[in-house]
Amino acid sequence: MAYQKTLTAVAILACVAGSSVAQAQASIFMYDDANDLNTEEKKDWDASAELGLLFTSGNTKTETFKTKLSAARDYQNWRHKGIIDYYRSKQEDQSTGDTYVTGDKLFVSGQSNYKFSPESRSSVFLFGSYEEDKFSGYEYQGTVAVGYGARYRYSESLYTDYEVGPGYSVNKPIVNGVVREQESSAILRLAGNLVWDITKTSKFNALASTEIGEDNTKSRAEVSVSANVNSSFALKFSVAANHNSYLEDSSKENLDTETAVTLVYSF
């Protein structure tokens, strides 16, 4: 239910933003976004690193670590982006003194878009992702997809990306602690991303994706707000959710959520 509310909120925000612009500029369907698809433009890599730590002691002793690396570049006809996201948490049993891992997740993704021309909002994309999270009911999940993408800019500070295309997924289920044989399936991938520069020093970002397979539909969503501390550092608050519609291990939850406050360094 929480996951569905997150997706609904993202969709409502995009619709409201688009509606308000259409009313203000009735003669213009979309803001001219030719600069976003300029095939002659060359840009260096934009990269950022996030770090979040949490330690508790006393009646409960825990350690939580989160880090994320992001990189993106527009180069002539190409747009590239990649993400490495890692999370780990441990908790100590006060009665025995033993330490147990309560969370250990790695997510890696990369995508390239080929832009047709400066006048076109359209592009074709190649996407790949790999995730390890043994607490999710799968030892790993991987996806490769290709398809059509489009970027619509509603104002100088607000734009959205939409993508759709077929793909292929592989995974290894874990049932009662036993790793099963690898499974595979054809999928349909749908994805959307909204970026809003609220002010010169603050930004709102919302993204959602779903990969519809024969047995399982895997979905991800994240909403974040960041504010610059100075030219290099920013504070970021984010809420993320992962959902698998089908798990062979019925003792596992279908929905995992994560709330984080991280320090972001851009370089």
mmCIF file of C-alpha atoms in Angstrom:
data_model
loop_
_atom_site.group_PDB
_atom_site.id
_atom_site.type_symbol
_atom_site.label_atom_id
_atom_site.label_comp_id
_atom_site.label_asym_id
_atom_site.label_seq_id
_atom_site.Cartn_x
_atom_site.Cartn_y
_atom_site.Cartn_z
ATOM 1 C CA MET A 1 0.000 0.000 0.000
ATOM 2 C CA ALA A 2 2.852 2.424 0.875
ATOM 3 C CA TYR A 3 4.502 1.651 -2.454
ATOM 4 C CA GLN A 4 1.301 2.337 -4.384
ATOM 5 C CA LYS A 5 0.872 5.665 -2.557
ATOM 6 C CA THR A 6 4.435 6.660 -3.517
ATOM 7 C CA LEU A 7 3.781 5.938 -7.218
ATOM 8 C CA THR A 8 0.440 7.758 -7.054
ATOM 9 C CA ALA A 9 2.059 10.845 -5.497
ATOM 10 C CA VAL A 10 4.704 10.945 -8.223
ATOM 11 C CA ALA A 11 2.065 10.665 -10.963
ATOM 12 C CA ILE A 12 -0.120 13.407 -9.400
ATOM 13 C CA LEU A 13 2.848 15.762 -9.087
ATOM 14 C CA ALA A 14 3.776 15.310 -12.752
ATOM 15 C CA CYS A 15 0.178 15.866 -13.883
ATOM 16 C CA VAL A 16 -0.268 19.011 -11.745
ATOM 17 C CA ALA A 17 3.012 20.473 -13.003
ATOM 18 C CA GLY A 18 2.074 19.830 -16.627
ATOM 19 C CA SER A 19 -1.452 21.200 -16.169
ATOM 20 C CA SER A 20 -0.306 24.484 -14.599
ATOM 21 C CA VAL A 21 2.154 25.183 -17.397
ATOM 22 C CA ALA A 22 -0.425 24.402 -20.101
ATOM 23 C CA GLN A 23 -2.810 26.951 -18.597
ATOM 24 C CA ALA A 24 -0.140 29.628 -18.326
ATOM 25 C CA GLN A 25 1.133 29.102 -21.883
ATOM 26 C CA ALA A 26 -1.906 27.980 -23.854
ATOM 27 C CA SER A 27 -0.221 28.579 -27.199
ATOM 28 C CA ILE A 28 2.812 26.397 -26.407
ATOM 29 C CA PHE A 29 2.397 22.635 -25.845
ATOM 30 C CA MET A 30 5.835 22.113 -24.299
ATOM 31 C CA TYR A 31 8.760 24.327 -23.344
ATOM 32 C CA ASP A 32 11.420 24.218 -26.081
ATOM 33 C CA ASP A 33 13.819 21.522 -24.915
ATOM 34 C CA ALA A 34 16.132 21.498 -27.939
ATOM 35 C CA ASN A 35 19.133 22.262 -25.730
ATOM 36 C CA ASP A 36 18.562 18.986 -23.875
ATOM 37 C CA LEU A 37 18.969 17.081 -27.133
ATOM 38 C CA ASN A 38 21.706 19.185 -28.743
ATOM 39 C CA THR A 39 23.810 16.709 -30.674
ATOM 40 C CA GLU A 40 26.730 19.155 -30.940
ATOM 41 C CA GLU A 41 26.962 19.841 -27.206
ATOM 42 C CA LYS A 42 29.802 18.259 -25.253
ATOM 43 C CA LYS A 43 29.771 18.046 -21.468
ATOM 44 C CA ASP A 44 32.161 16.608 -18.912
ATOM 45 C CA TRP A 45 31.023 13.927 -16.527
ATOM 46 C CA ASP A 46 28.801 15.100 -13.654
ATOM 47 C CA ALA A 47 29.444 12.864 -10.646
ATOM 48 C CA SER A 48 28.368 12.759 -7.023
ATOM 49 C CA ALA A 49 28.987 10.600 -3.960
ATOM 50 C CA GLU A 50 26.583 10.134 -1.045
ATOM 51 C CA LEU A 51 27.348 8.912 2.458
ATOM 52 C CA GLY A 52 25.081 8.204 5.406
ATOM 53 C CA LEU A 53 25.961 6.655 8.793
ATOM 54 C CA LEU A 54 23.876 5.708 11.828
ATOM 55 C CA PHE A 55 25.141 4.247 15.115
ATOM 56 C CA THR A 56 23.085 3.456 18.216
ATOM 57 C CA SER A 57 24.142 2.120 21.624
ATOM 58 C CA GLY A 58 22.561 1.286 24.973
ATOM 59 C CA ASN A 59 19.627 -1.114 24.955
ATOM 60 C CA THR A 60 20.062 -1.564 21.205
ATOM 61 C CA LYS A 61 23.415 -1.486 19.437
ATOM 62 C CA THR A 62 23.233 -1.032 15.669
ATOM 63 C CA GLU A 63 25.423 0.146 12.814
ATOM 64 C CA THR A 64 23.999 1.358 9.502
ATOM 65 C CA PHE A 65 26.022 2.416 6.472
ATOM 66 C CA LYS A 66 24.770 3.757 3.135
ATOM 67 C CA THR A 67 26.706 5.036 0.146
ATOM 68 C CA LYS A 68 25.799 5.891 -3.430
ATOM 69 C CA LEU A 69 27.844 6.915 -6.469
ATOM 70 C CA SER A 70 26.181 8.566 -9.477
ATOM 71 C CA ALA A 71 27.624 9.739 -12.781
ATOM 72 C CA ALA A 72 26.070 11.252 -15.916
ATOM 73 C CA ARG A 73 27.282 12.784 -19.178
ATOM 74 C CA ASP A 74 25.821 14.320 -22.350
ATOM 75 C CA TYR A 75 28.192 13.912 -25.289
ATOM 76 C CA GLN A 76 27.073 14.767 -28.823
ATOM 77 C CA ASN A 77 24.227 12.319 -29.643
ATOM 78 C CA TRP A 78 24.633 10.341 -26.430
ATOM 79 C CA ARG A 79 23.398 10.638 -22.861
ATOM 80 C CA HIS A 80 24.965 8.257 -20.305
ATOM 81 C CA LYS A 81 24.215 7.654 -16.625
ATOM 82 C CA GLY A 82 25.216 5.097 -14.017
ATOM 83 C CA ILE A 83 24.525 4.339 -10.349
ATOM 84 C CA ILE A 84 26.165 2.217 -7.645
ATOM 85 C CA ASP A 85 24.062 2.043 -4.457
ATOM 86 C CA TYR A 86 25.126 0.072 -1.358
ATOM 87 C CA TYR A 87 23.443 -0.369 2.025
ATOM 88 C CA ARG A 88 24.485 -2.466 5.045
ATOM 89 C CA SER A 89 23.219 -2.688 8.615
ATOM 90 C CA LYS A 90 24.230 -4.770 11.647
ATOM 91 C CA GLN A 91 22.673 -5.306 15.066
ATOM 92 C CA GLU A 92 24.136 -6.783 18.233
ATOM 93 C CA ASP A 93 22.206 -9.323 20.313
ATOM 94 C CA GLN A 94 22.451 -7.897 23.850
ATOM 95 C CA SER A 95 21.932 -11.279 25.504
ATOM 96 C CA THR A 96 24.708 -13.121 23.638
ATOM 97 C CA GLY A 97 26.907 -10.328 22.323
ATOM 98 C CA ASP A 98 26.724 -11.776 18.824
ATOM 99 C CA THR A 99 26.422 -9.398 15.863
ATOM 100 C CA TYR A 100 23.970 -10.141 13.059
ATOM 101 C CA VAL A 101 23.717 -8.593 9.613
ATOM 102 C CA THR A 102 20.173 -7.267 9.177
ATOM 103 C CA GLY A 103 20.589 -5.655 5.762
ATOM 104 C CA ASP A 104 23.069 -5.993 2.917
ATOM 105 C CA LYS A 105 22.051 -4.668 -0.510
ATOM 106 C CA LEU A 106 23.981 -3.723 -3.645
ATOM 107 C CA PHE A 107 22.333 -2.156 -6.684
ATOM 108 C CA VAL A 108 24.175 -1.251 -9.897
ATOM 109 C CA SER A 109 22.604 0.201 -13.051
ATOM 110 C CA GLY A 110 23.742 1.833 -16.258
ATOM 111 C CA GLN A 111 21.946 3.394 -19.187
ATOM 112 C CA SER A 112 22.788 5.023 -22.520
ATOM 113 C CA ASN A 113 20.374 7.032 -24.667
ATOM 114 C CA TYR A 114 20.997 7.818 -28.333
ATOM 115 C CA LYS A 115 19.363 11.137 -29.209
ATOM 116 C CA PHE A 116 18.004 11.455 -32.741
ATOM 117 C CA SER A 117 18.433 15.199 -33.402
ATOM 118 C CA PRO A 118 18.330 18.595 -31.651
ATOM 119 C CA GLU A 119 14.708 19.107 -32.763
ATOM 120 C CA SER A 120 13.515 15.739 -31.441
ATOM 121 C CA ARG A 121 12.612 14.899 -27.872
ATOM 122 C CA SER A 122 12.943 11.202 -28.705
ATOM 123 C CA SER A 123 15.779 8.751 -28.124
ATOM 124 C CA VAL A 124 16.451 5.026 -27.983
ATOM 125 C CA PHE A 125 17.957 3.545 -24.829
ATOM 126 C CA LEU A 126 19.872 0.533 -23.578
ATOM 127 C CA PHE A 127 19.451 -0.216 -19.860
ATOM 128 C CA GLY A 128 21.028 -2.784 -17.557
ATOM 129 C CA SER A 129 20.815 -3.400 -13.799
ATOM 130 C CA TYR A 130 22.047 -5.901 -11.225
ATOM 131 C CA GLU A 131 20.912 -6.232 -7.610
ATOM 132 C CA GLU A 132 22.070 -8.420 -4.713
ATOM 133 C CA ASP A 133 19.856 -8.490 -1.629
ATOM 134 C CA LYS A 134 19.596 -11.861 0.107
ATOM 135 C CA PHE A 135 17.021 -10.464 2.527
ATOM 136 C CA SER A 136 14.624 -9.759 -0.357
ATOM 137 C CA GLY A 137 13.981 -13.418 -1.233
ATOM 138 C CA TYR A 138 16.403 -13.415 -4.188
ATOM 139 C CA GLU A 139 20.148 -13.999 -4.203
ATOM 140 C CA TYR A 140 20.322 -11.657 -7.190
ATOM 141 C CA GLN A 141 18.152 -10.046 -9.855
ATOM 142 C CA GLY A 142 19.379 -8.745 -13.212
ATOM 143 C CA THR A 143 17.721 -6.911 -16.093
ATOM 144 C CA VAL A 144 18.603 -5.825 -19.633
ATOM 145 C CA ALA A 145 16.163 -3.713 -21.667
ATOM 146 C CA VAL A 146 16.048 -1.605 -24.834
ATOM 147 C CA GLY A 147 13.363 0.766 -26.029
ATOM 148 C CA TYR A 148 12.075 4.267 -26.703
ATOM 149 C CA GLY A 149 12.610 7.311 -24.469
ATOM 150 C CA ALA A 150 11.286 10.872 -24.530
ATOM 151 C CA ARG A 151 12.128 13.994 -22.535
ATOM 152 C CA TYR A 152 9.544 16.746 -22.035
ATOM 153 C CA ARG A 153 10.522 20.051 -20.497
ATOM 154 C CA TYR A 154 7.672 21.999 -18.936
ATOM 155 C CA SER A 155 9.780 25.005 -17.876
ATOM 156 C CA GLU A 156 13.420 25.949 -17.417
ATOM 157 C CA SER A 157 13.373 24.264 -14.006
ATOM 158 C CA LEU A 158 11.129 21.225 -14.584
ATOM 159 C CA TYR A 159 11.398 18.254 -16.944
ATOM 160 C CA THR A 160 10.365 14.601 -17.109
ATOM 161 C CA ASP A 161 11.724 11.497 -18.839
ATOM 162 C CA TYR A 162 9.529 8.616 -20.013
ATOM 163 C CA GLU A 163 10.742 5.220 -21.255
ATOM 164 C CA VAL A 164 9.197 1.978 -22.462
ATOM 165 C CA GLY A 165 10.693 -1.125 -24.009
ATOM 166 C CA PRO A 166 11.062 -4.926 -23.908
ATOM 167 C CA GLY A 167 13.794 -6.709 -22.010
ATOM 168 C CA TYR A 168 15.022 -9.838 -20.299
ATOM 169 C CA SER A 169 15.459 -10.616 -16.602
ATOM 170 C CA VAL A 170 17.246 -13.300 -14.574
ATOM 171 C CA ASN A 171 17.095 -14.106 -10.862
ATOM 172 C CA LYS A 172 17.905 -16.742 -8.256
ATOM 173 C CA PRO A 173 15.165 -17.251 -5.639
ATOM 174 C CA ILE A 174 15.972 -18.118 -2.016
ATOM 175 C CA VAL A 175 13.425 -20.317 -0.229
ATOM 176 C CA ASN A 176 13.910 -21.186 3.469
ATOM 177 C CA GLY A 177 17.573 -20.263 3.190
ATOM 178 C CA VAL A 178 18.159 -22.516 0.162
ATOM 179 C CA VAL A 179 19.232 -20.949 -3.139
ATOM 180 C CA ARG A 180 17.191 -22.304 -6.054
ATOM 181 C CA GLU A 181 18.083 -22.606 -9.731
ATOM 182 C CA GLN A 182 18.304 -19.477 -11.854
ATOM 183 C CA GLU A 183 15.071 -18.338 -13.472
ATOM 184 C CA SER A 184 14.625 -16.072 -16.486
ATOM 185 C CA SER A 185 11.776 -14.238 -18.180
ATOM 186 C CA ALA A 186 10.959 -11.741 -20.913
ATOM 187 C CA ILE A 187 9.793 -8.415 -19.450
ATOM 188 C CA LEU A 188 8.278 -5.073 -20.383
ATOM 189 C CA ARG A 189 10.060 -2.142 -18.718
ATOM 190 C CA LEU A 190 8.291 1.148 -17.976
ATOM 191 C CA ALA A 191 10.134 4.038 -16.317
ATOM 192 C CA GLY A 192 9.665 7.700 -15.524
ATOM 193 C CA ASN A 193 11.744 10.432 -13.905
ATOM 194 C CA LEU A 194 10.838 13.958 -12.781
ATOM 195 C CA VAL A 195 13.465 16.602 -11.959
ATOM 196 C CA TRP A 196 12.474 19.976 -10.511
ATOM 197 C CA ASP A 197 14.973 22.696 -9.588
ATOM 198 C CA ILE A 198 12.926 24.284 -6.818
ATOM 199 C CA THR A 199 15.472 27.069 -6.357
ATOM 200 C CA LYS A 200 19.090 27.600 -7.394
ATOM 201 C CA THR A 201 20.171 25.667 -4.288
ATOM 202 C CA SER A 202 17.461 23.007 -3.893
ATOM 203 C CA LYS A 203 16.139 20.177 -6.060
ATOM 204 C CA PHE A 204 13.283 17.668 -6.063
ATOM 205 C CA ASN A 205 13.628 14.316 -7.842
ATOM 206 C CA ALA A 206 11.097 11.508 -8.258
ATOM 207 C CA LEU A 207 11.618 8.319 -10.226
ATOM 208 C CA ALA A 208 9.688 5.100 -10.721
ATOM 209 C CA SER A 209 10.159 1.973 -12.808
ATOM 210 C CA THR A 210 8.404 -1.344 -13.214
ATOM 211 C CA GLU A 211 9.514 -4.509 -14.996
ATOM 212 C CA ILE A 212 6.553 -6.707 -15.854
ATOM 213 C CA GLY A 213 7.494 -10.379 -16.222
ATOM 214 C CA GLU A 214 5.673 -13.650 -16.644
ATOM 215 C CA ASP A 215 5.580 -14.491 -12.928
ATOM 216 C CA ASN A 216 6.970 -11.468 -11.101
ATOM 217 C CA THR A 217 6.659 -7.721 -11.530
ATOM 218 C CA LYS A 218 9.589 -5.866 -10.003
ATOM 219 C CA SER A 219 9.108 -2.170 -9.222
ATOM 220 C CA ARG A 220 11.277 0.588 -7.763
ATOM 221 C CA ALA A 221 10.489 4.152 -6.712
ATOM 222 C CA GLU A 222 12.358 6.960 -5.004
ATOM 223 C CA VAL A 223 11.471 10.507 -3.983
ATOM 224 C CA SER A 224 14.190 12.872 -2.778
ATOM 225 C CA VAL A 225 14.775 16.507 -1.842
ATOM 226 C CA SER A 226 18.263 18.004 -1.661
ATOM 227 C CA ALA A 227 19.576 21.380 -0.532
ATOM 228 C CA ASN A 228 23.049 22.755 -1.151
ATOM 229 C CA VAL A 229 25.259 23.532 1.831
ATOM 230 C CA ASN A 230 27.888 25.107 -0.428
ATOM 231 C CA SER A 231 29.118 24.707 -4.018
ATOM 232 C CA SER A 232 30.283 21.107 -3.413
ATOM 233 C CA PHE A 233 28.156 19.655 -0.593
ATOM 234 C CA ALA A 234 24.424 19.129 -0.182
ATOM 235 C CA LEU A 235 22.089 17.427 2.281
ATOM 236 C CA LYS A 236 19.618 14.952 0.801
ATOM 237 C CA PHE A 237 16.463 13.374 2.238
ATOM 238 C CA SER A 238 15.093 10.383 0.337
ATOM 239 C CA VAL A 239 12.394 7.738 0.599
ATOM 240 C CA ALA A 240 12.751 4.629 -1.585
ATOM 241 C CA ALA A 241 10.700 1.468 -2.085
ATOM 242 C CA ASN A 242 11.307 -1.879 -3.827
ATOM 243 C CA HIS A 243 8.455 -4.270 -4.568
ATOM 244 C CA ASN A 244 8.259 -7.807 -5.971
ATOM 245 C CA SER A 245 4.750 -9.004 -6.785
ATOM 246 C CA TYR A 246 5.731 -12.669 -6.375
ATOM 247 C CA LEU A 247 8.139 -14.348 -3.945
ATOM 248 C CA GLU A 248 8.618 -18.098 -3.755
ATOM 249 C CA ASP A 249 9.419 -17.713 -0.043
ATOM 250 C CA SER A 250 6.086 -16.711 1.494
ATOM 251 C CA SER A 251 7.778 -15.695 4.760
ATOM 252 C CA LYS A 252 9.328 -12.656 3.041
ATOM 253 C CA GLU A 253 7.658 -9.270 2.646
ATOM 254 C CA ASN A 254 6.904 -8.138 -0.897
ATOM 255 C CA LEU A 255 7.698 -4.501 -0.120
ATOM 256 C CA ASP A 256 10.982 -3.063 1.221
ATOM 257 C CA THR A 257 11.268 0.632 2.082
ATOM 258 C CA GLU A 258 14.237 2.825 2.924
ATOM 259 C CA THR A 259 14.352 6.326 4.422
ATOM 260 C CA ALA A 260 17.718 8.078 4.467
ATOM 261 C CA VAL A 261 19.443 11.380 5.120
ATOM 262 C CA THR A 262 22.802 11.589 3.354
ATOM 263 C CA LEU A 263 25.588 14.058 2.685
ATOM 264 C CA VAL A 264 26.217 14.496 -1.056
ATOM 265 C CA TYR A 265 29.523 15.605 -2.543
ATOM 266 C CA SER A 266 29.465 16.713 -6.199
ATOM 267 C CA PHE A 267 32.593 16.730 -8.352
#
